[in-house]
Coordinates of C-alpha atoms in Angstrom, one line a residue:
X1 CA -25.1 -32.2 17.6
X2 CA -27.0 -33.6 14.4
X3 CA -30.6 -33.1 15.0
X4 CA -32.5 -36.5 14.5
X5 CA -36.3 -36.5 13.9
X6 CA -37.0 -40.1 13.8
X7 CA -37.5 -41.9 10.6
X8 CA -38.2 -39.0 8.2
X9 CA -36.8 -35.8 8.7
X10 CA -39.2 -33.2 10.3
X11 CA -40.0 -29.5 8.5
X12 CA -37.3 -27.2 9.4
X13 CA -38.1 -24.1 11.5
X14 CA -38.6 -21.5 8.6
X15 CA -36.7 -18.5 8.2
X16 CA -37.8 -14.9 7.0
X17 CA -41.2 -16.9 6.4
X18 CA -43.1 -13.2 6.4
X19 CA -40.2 -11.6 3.6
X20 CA -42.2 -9.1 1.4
X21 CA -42.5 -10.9 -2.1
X22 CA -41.1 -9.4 -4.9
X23 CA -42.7 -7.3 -7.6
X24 CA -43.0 -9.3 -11.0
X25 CA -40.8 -7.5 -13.6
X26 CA -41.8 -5.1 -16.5
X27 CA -41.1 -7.8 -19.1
X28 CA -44.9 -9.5 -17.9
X29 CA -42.7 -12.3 -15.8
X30 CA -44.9 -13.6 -13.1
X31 CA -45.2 -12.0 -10.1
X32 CA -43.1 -13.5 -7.2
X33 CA -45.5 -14.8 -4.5
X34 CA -44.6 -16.8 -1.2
X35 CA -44.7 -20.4 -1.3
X36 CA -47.0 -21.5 1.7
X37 CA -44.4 -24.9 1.9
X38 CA -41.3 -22.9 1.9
X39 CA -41.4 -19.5 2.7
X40 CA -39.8 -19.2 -0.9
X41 CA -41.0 -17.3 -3.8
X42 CA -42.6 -19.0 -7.2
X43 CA -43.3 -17.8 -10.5
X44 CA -40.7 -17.5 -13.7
X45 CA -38.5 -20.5 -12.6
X46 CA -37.1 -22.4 -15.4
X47 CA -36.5 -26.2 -14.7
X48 CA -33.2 -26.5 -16.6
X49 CA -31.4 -23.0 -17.5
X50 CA -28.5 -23.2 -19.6
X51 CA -25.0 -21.5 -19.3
X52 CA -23.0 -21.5 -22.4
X53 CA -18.6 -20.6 -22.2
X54 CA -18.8 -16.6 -23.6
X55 CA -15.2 -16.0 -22.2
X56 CA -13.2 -17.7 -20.0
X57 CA -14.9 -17.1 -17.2
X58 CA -18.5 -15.9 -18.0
X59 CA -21.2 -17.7 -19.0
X60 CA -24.1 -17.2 -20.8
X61 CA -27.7 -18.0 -19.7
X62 CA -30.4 -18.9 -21.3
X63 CA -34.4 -20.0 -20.7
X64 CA -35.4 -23.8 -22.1
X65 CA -38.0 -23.9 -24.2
X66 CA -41.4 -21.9 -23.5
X67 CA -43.4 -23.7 -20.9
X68 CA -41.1 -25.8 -19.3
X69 CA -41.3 -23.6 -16.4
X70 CA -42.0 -25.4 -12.9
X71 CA -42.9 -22.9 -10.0
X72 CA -40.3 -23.9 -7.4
X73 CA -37.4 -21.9 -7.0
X74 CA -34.9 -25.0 -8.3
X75 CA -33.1 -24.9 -11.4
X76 CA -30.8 -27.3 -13.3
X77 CA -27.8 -25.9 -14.7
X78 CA -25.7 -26.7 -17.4
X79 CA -22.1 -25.9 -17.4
X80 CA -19.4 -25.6 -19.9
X81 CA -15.7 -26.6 -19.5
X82 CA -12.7 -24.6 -20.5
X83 CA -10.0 -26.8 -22.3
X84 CA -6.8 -25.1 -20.8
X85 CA -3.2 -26.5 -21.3
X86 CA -2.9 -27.1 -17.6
X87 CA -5.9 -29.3 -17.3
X88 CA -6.3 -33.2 -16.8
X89 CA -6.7 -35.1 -20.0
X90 CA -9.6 -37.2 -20.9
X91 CA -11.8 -38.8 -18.1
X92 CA -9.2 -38.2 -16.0
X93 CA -10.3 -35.0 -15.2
X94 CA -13.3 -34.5 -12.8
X95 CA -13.8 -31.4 -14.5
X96 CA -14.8 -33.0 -18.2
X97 CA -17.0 -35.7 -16.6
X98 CA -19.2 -32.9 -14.9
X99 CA -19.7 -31.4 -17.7
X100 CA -20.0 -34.4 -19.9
X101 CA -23.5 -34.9 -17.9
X102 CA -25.2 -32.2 -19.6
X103 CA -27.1 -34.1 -21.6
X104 CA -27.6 -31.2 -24.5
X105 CA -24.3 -30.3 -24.4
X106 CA -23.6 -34.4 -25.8
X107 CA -19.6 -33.3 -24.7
X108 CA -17.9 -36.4 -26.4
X109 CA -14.4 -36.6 -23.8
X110 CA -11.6 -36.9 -26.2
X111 CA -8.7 -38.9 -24.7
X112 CA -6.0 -36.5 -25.2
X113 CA -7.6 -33.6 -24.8
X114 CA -7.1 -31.1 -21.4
X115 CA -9.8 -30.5 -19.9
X116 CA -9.8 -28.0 -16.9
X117 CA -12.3 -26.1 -15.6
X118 CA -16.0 -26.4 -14.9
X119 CA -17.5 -23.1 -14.4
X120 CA -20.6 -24.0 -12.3
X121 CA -21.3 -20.5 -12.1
X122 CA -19.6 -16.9 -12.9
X123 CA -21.5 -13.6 -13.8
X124 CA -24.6 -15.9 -14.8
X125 CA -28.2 -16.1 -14.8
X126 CA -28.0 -12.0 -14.8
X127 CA -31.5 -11.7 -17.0
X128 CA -33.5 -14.2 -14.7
X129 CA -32.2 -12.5 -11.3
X130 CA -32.9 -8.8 -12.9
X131 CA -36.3 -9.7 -13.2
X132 CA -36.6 -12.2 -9.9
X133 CA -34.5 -10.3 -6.8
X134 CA -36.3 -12.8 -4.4
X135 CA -33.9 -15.4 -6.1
X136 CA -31.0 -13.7 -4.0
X137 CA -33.0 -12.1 -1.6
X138 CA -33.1 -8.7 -0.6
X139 CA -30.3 -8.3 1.4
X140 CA -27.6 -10.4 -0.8
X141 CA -29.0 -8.4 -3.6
X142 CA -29.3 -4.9 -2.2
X143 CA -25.4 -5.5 -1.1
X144 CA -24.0 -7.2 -4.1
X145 CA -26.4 -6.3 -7.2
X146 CA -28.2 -8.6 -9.5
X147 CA -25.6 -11.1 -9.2
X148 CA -23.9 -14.0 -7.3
X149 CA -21.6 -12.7 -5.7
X150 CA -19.5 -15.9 -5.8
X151 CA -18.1 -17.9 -8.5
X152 CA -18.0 -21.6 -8.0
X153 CA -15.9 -23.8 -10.1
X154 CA -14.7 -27.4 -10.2
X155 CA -10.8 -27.4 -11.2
X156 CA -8.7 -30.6 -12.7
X157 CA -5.0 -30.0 -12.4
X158 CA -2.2 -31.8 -14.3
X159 CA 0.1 -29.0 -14.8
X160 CA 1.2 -26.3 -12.3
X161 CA -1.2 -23.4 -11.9
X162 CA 1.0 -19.4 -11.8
X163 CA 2.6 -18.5 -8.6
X164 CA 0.1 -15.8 -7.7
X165 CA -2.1 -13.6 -5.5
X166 CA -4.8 -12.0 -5.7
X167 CA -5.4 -8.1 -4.5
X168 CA -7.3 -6.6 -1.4
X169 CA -10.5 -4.8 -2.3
X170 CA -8.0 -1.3 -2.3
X171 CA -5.5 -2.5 -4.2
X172 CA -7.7 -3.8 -6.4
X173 CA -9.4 -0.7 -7.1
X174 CA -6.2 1.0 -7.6
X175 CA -5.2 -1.9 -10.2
X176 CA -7.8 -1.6 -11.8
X177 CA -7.8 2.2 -12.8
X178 CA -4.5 1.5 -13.3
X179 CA -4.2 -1.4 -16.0
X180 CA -7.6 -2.5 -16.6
X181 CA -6.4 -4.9 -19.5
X182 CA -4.7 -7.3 -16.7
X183 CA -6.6 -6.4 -13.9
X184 CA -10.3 -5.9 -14.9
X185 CA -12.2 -5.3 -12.3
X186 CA -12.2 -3.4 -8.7
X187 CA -12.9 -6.5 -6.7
X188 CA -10.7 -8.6 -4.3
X189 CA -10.6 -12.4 -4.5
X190 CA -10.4 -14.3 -1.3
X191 CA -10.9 -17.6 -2.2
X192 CA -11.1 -21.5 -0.8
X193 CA -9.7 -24.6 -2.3
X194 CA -11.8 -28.1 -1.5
X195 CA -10.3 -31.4 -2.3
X196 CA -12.5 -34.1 -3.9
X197 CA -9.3 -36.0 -5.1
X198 CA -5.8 -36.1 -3.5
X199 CA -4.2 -32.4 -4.3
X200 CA -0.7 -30.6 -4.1
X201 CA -0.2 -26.9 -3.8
X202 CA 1.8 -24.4 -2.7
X203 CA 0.6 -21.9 -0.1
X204 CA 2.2 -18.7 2.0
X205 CA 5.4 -18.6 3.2
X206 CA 6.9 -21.6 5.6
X207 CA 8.1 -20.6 9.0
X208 CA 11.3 -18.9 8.5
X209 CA 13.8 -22.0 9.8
X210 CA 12.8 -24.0 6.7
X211 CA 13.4 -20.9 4.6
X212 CA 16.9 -20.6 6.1
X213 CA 17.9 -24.5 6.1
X214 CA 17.4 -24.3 1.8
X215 CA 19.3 -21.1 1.7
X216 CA 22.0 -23.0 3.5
X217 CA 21.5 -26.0 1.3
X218 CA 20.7 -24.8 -1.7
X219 CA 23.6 -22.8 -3.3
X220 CA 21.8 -21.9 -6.5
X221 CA 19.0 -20.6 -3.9
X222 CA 21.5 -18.4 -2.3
X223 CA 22.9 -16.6 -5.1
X224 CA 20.2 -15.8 -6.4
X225 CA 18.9 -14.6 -3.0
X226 CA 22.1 -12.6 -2.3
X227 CA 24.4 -12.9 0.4
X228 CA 23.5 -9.9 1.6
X229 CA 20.2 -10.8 2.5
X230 CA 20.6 -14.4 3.4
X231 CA 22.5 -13.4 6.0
X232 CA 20.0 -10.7 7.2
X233 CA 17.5 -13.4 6.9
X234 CA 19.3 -15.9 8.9
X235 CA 20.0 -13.7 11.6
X236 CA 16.3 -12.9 12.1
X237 CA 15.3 -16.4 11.4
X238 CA 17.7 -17.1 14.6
X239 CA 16.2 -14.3 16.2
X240 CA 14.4 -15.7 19.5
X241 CA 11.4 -13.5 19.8
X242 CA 8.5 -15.3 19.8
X243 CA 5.8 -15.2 16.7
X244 CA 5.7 -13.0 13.7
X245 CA 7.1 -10.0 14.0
X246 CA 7.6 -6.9 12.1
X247 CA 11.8 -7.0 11.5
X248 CA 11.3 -10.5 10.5
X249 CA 8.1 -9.8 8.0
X250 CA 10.9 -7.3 6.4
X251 CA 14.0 -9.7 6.0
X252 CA 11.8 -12.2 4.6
X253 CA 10.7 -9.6 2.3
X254 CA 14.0 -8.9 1.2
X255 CA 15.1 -12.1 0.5
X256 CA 11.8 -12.6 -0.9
X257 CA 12.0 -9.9 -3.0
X258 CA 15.9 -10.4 -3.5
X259 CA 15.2 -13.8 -5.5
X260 CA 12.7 -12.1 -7.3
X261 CA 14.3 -9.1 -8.8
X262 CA 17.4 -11.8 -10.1
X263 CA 17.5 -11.3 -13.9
X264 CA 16.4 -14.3 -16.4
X265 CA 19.8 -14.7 -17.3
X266 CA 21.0 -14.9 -13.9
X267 CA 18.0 -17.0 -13.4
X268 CA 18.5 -19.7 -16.6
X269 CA 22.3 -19.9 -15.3
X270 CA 20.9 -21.3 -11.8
X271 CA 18.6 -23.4 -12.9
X272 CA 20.9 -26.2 -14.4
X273 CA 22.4 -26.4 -11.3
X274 CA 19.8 -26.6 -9.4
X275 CA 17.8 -29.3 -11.3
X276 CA 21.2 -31.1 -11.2
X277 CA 21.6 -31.4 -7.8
X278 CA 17.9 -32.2 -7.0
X279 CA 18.4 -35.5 -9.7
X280 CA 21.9 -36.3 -8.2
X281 CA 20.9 -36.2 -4.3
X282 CA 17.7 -37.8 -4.7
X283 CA 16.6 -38.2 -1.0
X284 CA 19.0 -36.4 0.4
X285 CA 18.3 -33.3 -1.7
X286 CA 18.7 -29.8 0.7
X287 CA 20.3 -32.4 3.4
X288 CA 17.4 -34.1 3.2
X289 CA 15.0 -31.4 3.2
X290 CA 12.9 -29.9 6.4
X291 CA 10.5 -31.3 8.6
X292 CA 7.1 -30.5 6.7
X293 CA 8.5 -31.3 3.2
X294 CA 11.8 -34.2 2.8
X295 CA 14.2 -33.6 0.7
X296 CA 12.6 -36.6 -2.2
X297 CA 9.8 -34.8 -2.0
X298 CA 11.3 -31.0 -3.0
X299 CA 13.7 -33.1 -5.4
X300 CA 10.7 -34.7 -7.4
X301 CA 9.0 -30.9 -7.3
X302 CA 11.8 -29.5 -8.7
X303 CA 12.5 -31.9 -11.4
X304 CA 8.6 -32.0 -12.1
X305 CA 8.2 -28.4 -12.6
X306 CA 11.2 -27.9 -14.3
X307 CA 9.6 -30.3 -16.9
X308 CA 6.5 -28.6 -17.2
X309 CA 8.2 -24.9 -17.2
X310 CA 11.8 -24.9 -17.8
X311 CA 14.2 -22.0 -16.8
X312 CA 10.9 -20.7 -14.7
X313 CA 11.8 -18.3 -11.6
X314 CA 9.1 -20.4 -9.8
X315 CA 11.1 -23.4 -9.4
X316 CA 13.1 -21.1 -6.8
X317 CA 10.6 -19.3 -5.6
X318 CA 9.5 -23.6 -4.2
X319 CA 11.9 -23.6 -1.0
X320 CA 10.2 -20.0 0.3
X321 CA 6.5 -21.4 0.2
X322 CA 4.9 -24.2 2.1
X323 CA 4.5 -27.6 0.1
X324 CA 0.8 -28.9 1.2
X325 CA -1.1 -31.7 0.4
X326 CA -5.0 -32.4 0.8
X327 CA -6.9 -35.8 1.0
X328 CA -10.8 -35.2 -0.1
X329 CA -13.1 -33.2 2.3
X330 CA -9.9 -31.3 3.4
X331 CA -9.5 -27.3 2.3
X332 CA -7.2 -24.5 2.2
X333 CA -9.0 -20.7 2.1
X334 CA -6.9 -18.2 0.6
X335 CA -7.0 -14.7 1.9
X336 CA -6.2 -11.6 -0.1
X337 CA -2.6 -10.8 -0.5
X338 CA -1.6 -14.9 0.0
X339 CA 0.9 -16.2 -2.4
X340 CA -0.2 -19.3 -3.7
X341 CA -0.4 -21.8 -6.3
X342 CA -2.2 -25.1 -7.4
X343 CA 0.7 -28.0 -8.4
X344 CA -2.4 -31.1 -9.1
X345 CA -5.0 -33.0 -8.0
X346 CA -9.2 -31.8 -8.4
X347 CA -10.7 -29.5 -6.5
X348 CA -13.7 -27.5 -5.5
X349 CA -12.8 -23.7 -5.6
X350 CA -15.3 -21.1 -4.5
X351 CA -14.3 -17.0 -4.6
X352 CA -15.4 -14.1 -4.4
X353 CA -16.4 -12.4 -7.8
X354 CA -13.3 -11.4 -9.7
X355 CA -10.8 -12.0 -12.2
X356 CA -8.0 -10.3 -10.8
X357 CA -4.6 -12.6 -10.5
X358 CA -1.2 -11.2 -9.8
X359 CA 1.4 -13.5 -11.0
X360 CA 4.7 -14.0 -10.7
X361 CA 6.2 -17.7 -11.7
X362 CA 5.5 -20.8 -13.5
X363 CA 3.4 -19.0 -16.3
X364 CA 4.3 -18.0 -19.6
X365 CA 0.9 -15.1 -19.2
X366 CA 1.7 -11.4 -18.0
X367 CA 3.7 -11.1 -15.2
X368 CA 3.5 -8.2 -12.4
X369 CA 6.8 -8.6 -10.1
X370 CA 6.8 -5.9 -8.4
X371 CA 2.9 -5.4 -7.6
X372 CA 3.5 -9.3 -6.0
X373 CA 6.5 -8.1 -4.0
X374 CA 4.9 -5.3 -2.7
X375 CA 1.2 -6.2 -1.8
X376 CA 2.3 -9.7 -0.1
X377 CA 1.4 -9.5 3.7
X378 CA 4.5 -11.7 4.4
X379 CA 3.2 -13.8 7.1
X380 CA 4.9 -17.3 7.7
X381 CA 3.4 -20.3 9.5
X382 CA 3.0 -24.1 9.1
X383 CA 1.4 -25.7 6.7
X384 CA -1.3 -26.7 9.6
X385 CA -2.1 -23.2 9.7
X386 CA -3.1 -22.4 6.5
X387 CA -5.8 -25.6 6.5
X388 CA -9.5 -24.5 6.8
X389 CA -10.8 -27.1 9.0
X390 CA -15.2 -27.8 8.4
X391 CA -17.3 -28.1 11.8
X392 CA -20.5 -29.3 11.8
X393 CA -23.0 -27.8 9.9
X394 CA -26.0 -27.2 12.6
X395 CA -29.1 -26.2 10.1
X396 CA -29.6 -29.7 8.4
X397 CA -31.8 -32.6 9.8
X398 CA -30.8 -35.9 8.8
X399 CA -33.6 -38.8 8.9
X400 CA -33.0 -42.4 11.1
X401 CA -31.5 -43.8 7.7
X402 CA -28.9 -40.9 7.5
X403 CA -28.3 -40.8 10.9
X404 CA -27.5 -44.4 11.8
X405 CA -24.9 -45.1 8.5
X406 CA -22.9 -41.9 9.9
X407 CA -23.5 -39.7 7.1
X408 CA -22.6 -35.9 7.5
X409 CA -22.8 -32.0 6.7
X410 CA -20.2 -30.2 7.2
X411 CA -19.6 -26.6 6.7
X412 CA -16.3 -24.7 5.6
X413 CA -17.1 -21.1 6.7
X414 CA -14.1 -18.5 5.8
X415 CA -14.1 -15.4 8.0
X416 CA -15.5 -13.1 4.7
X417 CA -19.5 -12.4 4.0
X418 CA -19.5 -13.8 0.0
X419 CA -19.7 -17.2 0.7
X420 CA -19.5 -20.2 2.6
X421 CA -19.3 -24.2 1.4
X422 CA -21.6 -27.1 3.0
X423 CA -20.5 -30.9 1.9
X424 CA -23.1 -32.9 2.9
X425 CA -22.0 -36.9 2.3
X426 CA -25.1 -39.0 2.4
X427 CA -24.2 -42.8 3.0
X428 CA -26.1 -46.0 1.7
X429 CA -30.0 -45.7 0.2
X430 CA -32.5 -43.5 1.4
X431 CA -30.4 -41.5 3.8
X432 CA -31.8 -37.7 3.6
X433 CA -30.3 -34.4 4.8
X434 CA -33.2 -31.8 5.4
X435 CA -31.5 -27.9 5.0
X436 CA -33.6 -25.0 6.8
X437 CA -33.7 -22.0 4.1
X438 CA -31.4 -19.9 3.6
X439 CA -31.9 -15.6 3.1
X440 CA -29.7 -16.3 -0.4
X441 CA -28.8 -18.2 -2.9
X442 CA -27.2 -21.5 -3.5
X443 CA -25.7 -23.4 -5.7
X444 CA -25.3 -27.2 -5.8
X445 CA -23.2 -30.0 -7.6
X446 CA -22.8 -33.4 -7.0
X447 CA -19.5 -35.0 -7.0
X448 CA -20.4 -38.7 -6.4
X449 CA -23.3 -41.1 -6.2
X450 CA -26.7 -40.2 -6.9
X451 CA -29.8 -39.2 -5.3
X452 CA -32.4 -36.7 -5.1
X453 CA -33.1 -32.8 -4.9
X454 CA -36.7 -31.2 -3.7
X455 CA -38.1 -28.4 -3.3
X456 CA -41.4 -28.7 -2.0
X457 CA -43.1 -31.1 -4.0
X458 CA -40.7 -30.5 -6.6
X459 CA -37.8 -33.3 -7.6
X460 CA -35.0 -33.9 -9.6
X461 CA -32.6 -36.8 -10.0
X462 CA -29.3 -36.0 -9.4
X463 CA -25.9 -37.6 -10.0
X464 CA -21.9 -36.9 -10.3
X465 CA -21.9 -33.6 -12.3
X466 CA -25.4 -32.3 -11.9
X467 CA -25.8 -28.7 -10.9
X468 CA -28.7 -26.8 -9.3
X469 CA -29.6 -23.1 -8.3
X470 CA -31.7 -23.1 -5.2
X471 CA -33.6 -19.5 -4.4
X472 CA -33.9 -17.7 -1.1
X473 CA -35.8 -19.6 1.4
X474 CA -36.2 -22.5 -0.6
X475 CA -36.5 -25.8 1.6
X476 CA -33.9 -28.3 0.6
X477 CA -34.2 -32.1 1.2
X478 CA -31.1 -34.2 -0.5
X479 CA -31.9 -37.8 -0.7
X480 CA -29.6 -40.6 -1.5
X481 CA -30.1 -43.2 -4.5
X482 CA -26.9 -45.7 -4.0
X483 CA -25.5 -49.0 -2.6
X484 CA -25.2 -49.4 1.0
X485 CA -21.4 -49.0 1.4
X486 CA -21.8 -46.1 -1.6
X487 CA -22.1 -42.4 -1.2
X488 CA -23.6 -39.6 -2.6
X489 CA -22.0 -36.6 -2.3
X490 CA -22.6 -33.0 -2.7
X491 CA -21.1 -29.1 -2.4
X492 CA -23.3 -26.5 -1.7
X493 CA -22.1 -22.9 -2.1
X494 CA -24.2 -19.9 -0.3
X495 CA -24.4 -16.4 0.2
X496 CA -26.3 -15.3 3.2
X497 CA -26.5 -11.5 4.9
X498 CA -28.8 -10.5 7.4
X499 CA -30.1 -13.0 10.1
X500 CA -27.8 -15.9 8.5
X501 CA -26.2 -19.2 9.9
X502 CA -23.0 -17.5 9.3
X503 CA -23.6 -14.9 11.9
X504 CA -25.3 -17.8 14.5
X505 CA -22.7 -19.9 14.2

């Protein structure tokens, strides 16, 4: 239950309030000491740090201006956005408005212009956690290094993201010494998807009577599949035993993996025919599709994607994978070895730290068939299943204000030690949110309405876009600033070890 202390929120019961501090750093930084208030360390901590795009997905930080420096362990980032095809165009995208409120950035949103990704964080602020290892704290860093070992992004989707999956940690490693070009680090990627606008995607396999209605319905479908093993398929799809089982994994993977050996002639000769009978059944499209997706529904996919990629295998590889859609506050996490792929809407992604992607479909980028085919785990459930759904978030205090206009915190915690996401949705003025600290580091954006962010005695404003790095065993108190039927909401990603909510919970 929400703990309520009255009309202001109480102090928190501290955390790792006798930690060692830190040793300043060789270049004459400060030396870290413990903040009496927080438990939290002080010394070397810019106000406002910059991150500036150096490839697609690391950023570059730097310090503001000599003595701008605050001593609480709270700093303002500033974020660039990557203007990929795929992306939402003009305001329309929630990624170009985030960044758009870096003031000395001055991004002027052009109309027709994609904009699609705000990295809120990648391999960044490297120099300032180098010289400040109390910023993670001692166990994130003495596990992960001198660096988050998350990346946190917002993404705006207008256009179909690939048809991918991302490695294990082994497999990765292996891909890596392999083809380090495509593959370019030894890291796996689990990774969770959180809606702040209505979004479509595609995710793992649907259970295996869907599969076998479209191969029934579908004709294109089935010769591409091969009679062969649609009719292996359908007879362990009719197969009574009970859940997943091994000998069906392996017919799904072969007419999985049937479909995707067909060659792009035999592929670009389907297609026609395919598109032709989604646009001339309309509703009735697969005999009027299953019950998780309708037959308009997979029509208007097919017809949609087709206009976005043409004689794509991926508009085939639709009527395998389950068709999910996500109203804000509502997530999907991603394990290693899940087929996947992002079809629109905005979104909150957080993953672990890695660029790795093995594609397959609706991409014109490099392509790895048979590594997707072979590394795919091959489980099939309902959509349902594959939802991540939050619970309370137990380690906040909200004050009388927050407490009686039913704000919340919320926490999305996937089964992996990188990183879990806390929403906290403050409702009307002056409702506050108070966070015990945390043994790592965060990082926060807002996504709606405006408020406050302390530390200590430390403030900031804060509003849609905003992003903040909050140290180890920083205190956090979120305070909204908005109408009383407005919100102000924010998502908070963390990495936390030893003696962490994640283990409590």
């Amino acid at each position: 239950m929400w703990r309520w202390s009255g009309e202001e929120a109480g102090p928190s019961r501290r955390r790792n309030a006798n930690s060692s501090p830190a040793a300043g750093s060789s270049s004459g930084a400060a030396a870290l000491q413990t903040h009496p208030w927080t438990g939290g360390v002080r010394g070397f901590e810019p106000a406002a740090a910059k991150l500036r795009p150096a490839t697609p997905h690391q950023l570059e930080w730097s310090l503001p201006p000599a003595g701008s420096y605050d001593s609480v362990p709270l700093i303002r980032l500033s974020c660039g956005v990557n203007s990929y095809e795929w992306g939402k165009k003009g305001s329309d995208s929630a990624a170009a408005r985030f960044a758009a409120a870096t003031p000395s950035d001055s991004l002027s949103i052009q109309a027709d212009k994609p904009y699609a990704e705000d990295l809120v964080t990648g391999r960044t602020l490297l120099d300032l956690f180098s010289e400040n290892k109390a910023l993670l704290s001692q166990s994130v860093s003495a596990k992960y290094g001198d660096k988050l070992p998350f990346l946190f992004k917002v993404l705006s989707i207008n256009k179909a993201l690939s048809i991918q999956a991302h490695p294990n940690k082994k497999l990765a490693e292996q891909l890596h010494a392999r083809d380090a070009k495509n593959y370019p680090d030894d890291n796996h990627k689990p990774e969770m998807a959180i809606a702040i606008t209505p979004f479509e995607g595609l995710c793992g396999f649907r259970p295996l009577s869907e599969i076998a209605h479209f191969l029934a319905t579908v004709p294109s479908l089935r010769r591409l599949v091969g009679e062969d093993n649609a009719k292996a398929f359908e007879a362990a799809a009719k197969d009574g035993t009970e859940g997943v089982t091994d000998d069906k994994k392996k017919a799904l993977q072969n007419a999985f993996g049937g479909l995707m050996s067909s060659s792009s002639e035999d592929v670009a000769a389907e297609i026609p025919k395919l598109v032709q009978q989604a646009r001339s059944e309309g509703g009735d499209f697969a005999s009027g599709g299953v019950p998780s997706t309708r037959g308009e529904v997979m029509a208007e996919l097919v017809t949609r994607l087709h206009g976005q990629f043409g004689d794509d295998i991926g508009l085939f590889v639709l009527f395998f994978l389950n068709f999910v859609t996500l109203q804000p506050g509502e997530a999907l996490f991603l394990v290693a070895d899940d087929i996947h792929a992002y079809v629109s809407g905005d979104i909150i992604e957080c993953m672990a730290a890695s660029d790795n992607v093995v594609r397959a479909g609706l991409t014109p980028k490099f392509k790895d068939v048979s590594t997707l085919v072979d590394m795919l785990t091959y489980n099939y459930a309902p959509i349902d299943e594959q939802k991540m759904a939050p619970t309370e978030y137990p380690y906040a205090t909200l004050n009388r204000t927050a407490y009686s206009s039913g704000s919340a915190v919320a926490l999305y915690d996937p089964p992996i030690q990188e990183f879990a996401v806390v929403r906290t949705l403050l409702r009307g003025d002056g409702a506050k949110a108070t966070f015990e600290p945390l043994d790592g580091p965060s990082i926060i954006i807002c996504t709606g309405g405006k408020g406050k962010i302390s530390v200590g005695p430390t403030s900031h404003e804060m509003k849609e876009g905003y992003v903040f790095f909050v140290g180890s065993t920083a205190e956090l108190v979120l305070e909204s600033q908005v109408g009383q039927d407005e919100e102000f909401t924010t998502f908070k990603a963390f990495c936390e070890i030893e003696g962490s909510e994640k283990q409590r919970l």
